[in-house]
Short mmCIF file of N, CA and C in Angstrom, two decimals:
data_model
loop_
_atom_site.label_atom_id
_atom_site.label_comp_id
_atom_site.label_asym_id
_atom_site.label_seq_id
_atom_site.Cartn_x
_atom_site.Cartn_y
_atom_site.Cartn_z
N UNK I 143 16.32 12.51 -3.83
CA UNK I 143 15.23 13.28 -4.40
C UNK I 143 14.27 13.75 -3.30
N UNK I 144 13.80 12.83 -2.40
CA UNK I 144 13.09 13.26 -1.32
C UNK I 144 13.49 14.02 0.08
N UNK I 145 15.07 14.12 -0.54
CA UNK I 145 16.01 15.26 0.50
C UNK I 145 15.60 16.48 -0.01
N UNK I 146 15.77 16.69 -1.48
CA UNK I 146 15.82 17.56 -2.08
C UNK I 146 14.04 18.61 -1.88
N UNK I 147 13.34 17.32 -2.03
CA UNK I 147 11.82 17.71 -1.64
C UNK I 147 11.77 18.75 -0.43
N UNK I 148 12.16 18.05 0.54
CA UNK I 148 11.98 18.04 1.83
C UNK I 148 12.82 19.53 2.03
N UNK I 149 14.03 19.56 1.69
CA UNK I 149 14.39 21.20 1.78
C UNK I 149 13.79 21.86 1.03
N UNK I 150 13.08 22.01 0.44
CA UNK I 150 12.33 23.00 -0.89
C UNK I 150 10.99 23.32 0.46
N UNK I 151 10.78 22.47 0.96
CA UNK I 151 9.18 22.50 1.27
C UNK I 151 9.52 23.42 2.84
N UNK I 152 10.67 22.88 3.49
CA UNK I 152 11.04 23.59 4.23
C UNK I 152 11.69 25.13 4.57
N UNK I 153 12.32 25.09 3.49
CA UNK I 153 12.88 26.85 2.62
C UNK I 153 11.41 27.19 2.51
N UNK I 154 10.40 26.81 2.00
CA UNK I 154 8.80 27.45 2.00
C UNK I 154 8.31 27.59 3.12
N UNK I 155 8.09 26.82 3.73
CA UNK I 155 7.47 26.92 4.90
C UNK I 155 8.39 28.47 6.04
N UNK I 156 9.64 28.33 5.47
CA UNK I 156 10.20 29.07 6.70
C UNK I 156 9.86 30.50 6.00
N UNK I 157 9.67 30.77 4.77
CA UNK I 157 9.53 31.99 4.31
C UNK I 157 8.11 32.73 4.46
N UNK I 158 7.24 31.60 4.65
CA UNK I 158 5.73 31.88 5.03
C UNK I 158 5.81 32.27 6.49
N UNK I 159 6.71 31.61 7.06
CA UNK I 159 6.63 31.74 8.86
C UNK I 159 6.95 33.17 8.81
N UNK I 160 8.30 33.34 8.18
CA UNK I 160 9.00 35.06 8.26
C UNK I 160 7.64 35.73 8.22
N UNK I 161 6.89 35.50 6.86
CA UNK I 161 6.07 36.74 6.58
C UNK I 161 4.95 36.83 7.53
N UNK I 162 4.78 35.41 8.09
CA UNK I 162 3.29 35.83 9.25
C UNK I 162 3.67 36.72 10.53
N UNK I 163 5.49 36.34 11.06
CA UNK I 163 5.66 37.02 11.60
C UNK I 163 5.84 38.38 11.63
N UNK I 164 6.20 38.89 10.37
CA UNK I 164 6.33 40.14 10.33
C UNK I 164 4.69 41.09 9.87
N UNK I 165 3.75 40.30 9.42
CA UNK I 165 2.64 40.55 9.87
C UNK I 165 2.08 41.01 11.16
N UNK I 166 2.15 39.62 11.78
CA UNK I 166 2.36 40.08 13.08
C UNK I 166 2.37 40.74 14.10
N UNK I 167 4.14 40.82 13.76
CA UNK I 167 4.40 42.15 14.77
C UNK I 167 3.85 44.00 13.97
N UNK I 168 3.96 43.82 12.86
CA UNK I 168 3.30 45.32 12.30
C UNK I 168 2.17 45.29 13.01
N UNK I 169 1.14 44.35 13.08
CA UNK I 169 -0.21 44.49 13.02
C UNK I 169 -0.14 44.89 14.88
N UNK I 170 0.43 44.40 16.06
CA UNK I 170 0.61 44.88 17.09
C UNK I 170 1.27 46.11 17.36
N UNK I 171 1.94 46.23 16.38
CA UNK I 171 2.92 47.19 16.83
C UNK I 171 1.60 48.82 16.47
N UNK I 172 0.82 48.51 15.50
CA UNK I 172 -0.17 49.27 15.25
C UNK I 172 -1.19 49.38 16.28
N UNK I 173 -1.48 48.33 16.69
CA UNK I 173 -2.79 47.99 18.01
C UNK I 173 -1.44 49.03 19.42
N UNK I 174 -0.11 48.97 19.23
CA UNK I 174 -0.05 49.69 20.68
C UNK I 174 -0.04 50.79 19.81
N UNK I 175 0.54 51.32 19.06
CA UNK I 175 0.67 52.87 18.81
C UNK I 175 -0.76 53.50 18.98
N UNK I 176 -1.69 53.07 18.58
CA UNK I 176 -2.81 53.59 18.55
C UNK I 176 -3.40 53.03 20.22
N UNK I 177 -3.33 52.60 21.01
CA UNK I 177 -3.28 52.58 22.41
C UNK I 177 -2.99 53.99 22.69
N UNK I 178 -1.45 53.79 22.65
CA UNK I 178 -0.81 55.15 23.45
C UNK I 178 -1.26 56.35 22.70
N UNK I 179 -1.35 56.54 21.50
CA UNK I 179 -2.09 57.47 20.84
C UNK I 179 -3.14 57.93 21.71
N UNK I 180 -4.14 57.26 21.64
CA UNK I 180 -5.66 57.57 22.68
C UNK I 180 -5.67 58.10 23.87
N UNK I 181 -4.29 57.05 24.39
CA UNK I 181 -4.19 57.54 26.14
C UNK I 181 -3.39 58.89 26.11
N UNK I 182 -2.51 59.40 25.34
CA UNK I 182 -2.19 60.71 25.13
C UNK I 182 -2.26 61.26 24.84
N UNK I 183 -3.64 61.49 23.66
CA UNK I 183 -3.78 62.75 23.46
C UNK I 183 -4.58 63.67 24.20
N UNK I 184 -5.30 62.84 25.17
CA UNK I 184 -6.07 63.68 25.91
C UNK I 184 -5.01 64.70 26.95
N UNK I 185 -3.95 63.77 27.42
CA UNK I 185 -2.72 64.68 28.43
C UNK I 185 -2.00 65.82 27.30
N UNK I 186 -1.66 65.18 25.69
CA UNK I 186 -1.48 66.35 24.91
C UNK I 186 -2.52 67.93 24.57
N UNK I 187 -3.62 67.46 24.71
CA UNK I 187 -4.70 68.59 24.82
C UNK I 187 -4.66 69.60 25.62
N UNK I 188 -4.50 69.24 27.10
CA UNK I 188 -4.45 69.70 28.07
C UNK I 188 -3.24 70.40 28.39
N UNK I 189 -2.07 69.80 27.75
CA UNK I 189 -0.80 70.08 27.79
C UNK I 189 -1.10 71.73 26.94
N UNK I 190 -1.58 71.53 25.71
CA UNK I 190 -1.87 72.53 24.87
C UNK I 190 -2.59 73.85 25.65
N UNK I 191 -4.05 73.41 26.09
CA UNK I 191 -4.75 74.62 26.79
C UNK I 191 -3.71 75.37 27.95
N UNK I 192 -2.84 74.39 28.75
CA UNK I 192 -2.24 75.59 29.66
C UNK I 192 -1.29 76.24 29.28
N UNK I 193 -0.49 75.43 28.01
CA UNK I 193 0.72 76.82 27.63
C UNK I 193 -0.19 77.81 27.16
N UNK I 194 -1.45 77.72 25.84
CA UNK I 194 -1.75 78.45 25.52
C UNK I 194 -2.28 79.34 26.48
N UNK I 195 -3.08 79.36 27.33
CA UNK I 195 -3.28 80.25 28.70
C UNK I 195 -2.16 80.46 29.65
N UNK I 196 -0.74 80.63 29.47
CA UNK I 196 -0.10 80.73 29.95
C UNK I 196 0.92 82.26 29.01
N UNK I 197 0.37 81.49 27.51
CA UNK I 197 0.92 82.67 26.58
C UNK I 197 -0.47 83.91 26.61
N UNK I 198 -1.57 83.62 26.91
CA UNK I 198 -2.33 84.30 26.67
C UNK I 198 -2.91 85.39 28.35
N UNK I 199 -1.90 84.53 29.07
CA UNK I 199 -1.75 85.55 30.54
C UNK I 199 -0.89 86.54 30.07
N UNK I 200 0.04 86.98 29.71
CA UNK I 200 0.81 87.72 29.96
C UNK I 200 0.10 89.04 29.02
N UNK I 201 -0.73 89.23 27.85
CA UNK I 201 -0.81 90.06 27.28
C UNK I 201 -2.29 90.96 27.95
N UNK I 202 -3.36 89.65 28.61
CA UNK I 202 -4.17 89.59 29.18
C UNK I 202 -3.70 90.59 31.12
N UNK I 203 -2.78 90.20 31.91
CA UNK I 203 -2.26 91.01 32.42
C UNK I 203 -1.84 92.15 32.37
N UNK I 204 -0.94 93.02 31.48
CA UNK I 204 -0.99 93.50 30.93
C UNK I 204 -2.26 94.42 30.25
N UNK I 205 -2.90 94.29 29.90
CA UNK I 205 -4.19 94.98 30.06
C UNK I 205 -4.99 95.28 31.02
N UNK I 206 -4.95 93.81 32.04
CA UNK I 206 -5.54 94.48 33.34
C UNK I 206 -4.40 95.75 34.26
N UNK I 207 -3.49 95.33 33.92
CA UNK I 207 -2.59 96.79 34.35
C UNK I 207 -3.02 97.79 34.00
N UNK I 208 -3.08 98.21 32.68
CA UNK I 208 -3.14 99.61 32.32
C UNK I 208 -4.71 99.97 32.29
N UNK I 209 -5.41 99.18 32.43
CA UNK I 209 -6.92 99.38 32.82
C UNK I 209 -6.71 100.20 34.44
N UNK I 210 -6.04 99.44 34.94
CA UNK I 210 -5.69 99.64 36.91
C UNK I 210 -5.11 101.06 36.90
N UNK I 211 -3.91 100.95 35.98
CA UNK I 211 -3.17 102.31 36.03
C UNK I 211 -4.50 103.46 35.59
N UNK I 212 -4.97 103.50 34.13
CA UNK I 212 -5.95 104.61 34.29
C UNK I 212 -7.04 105.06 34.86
N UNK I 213 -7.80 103.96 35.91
CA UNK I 213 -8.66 103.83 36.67
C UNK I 213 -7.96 105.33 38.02
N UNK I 214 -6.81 104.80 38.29
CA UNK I 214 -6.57 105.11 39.53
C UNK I 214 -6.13 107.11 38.93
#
């Protein structure tokens, strides 16, 4: 009977362990995503401003051309 105890309490205990662990690791796995989140979006921002000034050279050129061309 006190075998029987003793695995019951232990089957519990191990199912509480599972769940703290998987607590746990969610709850870190959240603390890094949101790390790297922070530390990259500032390099994603930046990433953003130079394509967009990179798309916004060419039409911008382009105008200074034909400004040049009718000047002359």
């Amino acid at each position: 009977m006190i075998e029987i105890l003793c695995t019951a309490i232990f089957v519990w205990l191990f199912i509480k362990v599972f769940g703290l662990m998987f607590k746990v690791a969610w709850s870190l796995t959240k603390i890094i995503a949101i790390i790297l989140f922070v530390m990259a979006l500032p390099a994603l921002i930046v990433c953003f401003i130079i394509a967009g000034g990179f798309f916004l050279l060419i039409p911008v050129a382009f105008l200074g051309l034909a400004r040049a061309l009718l000047n002359t």
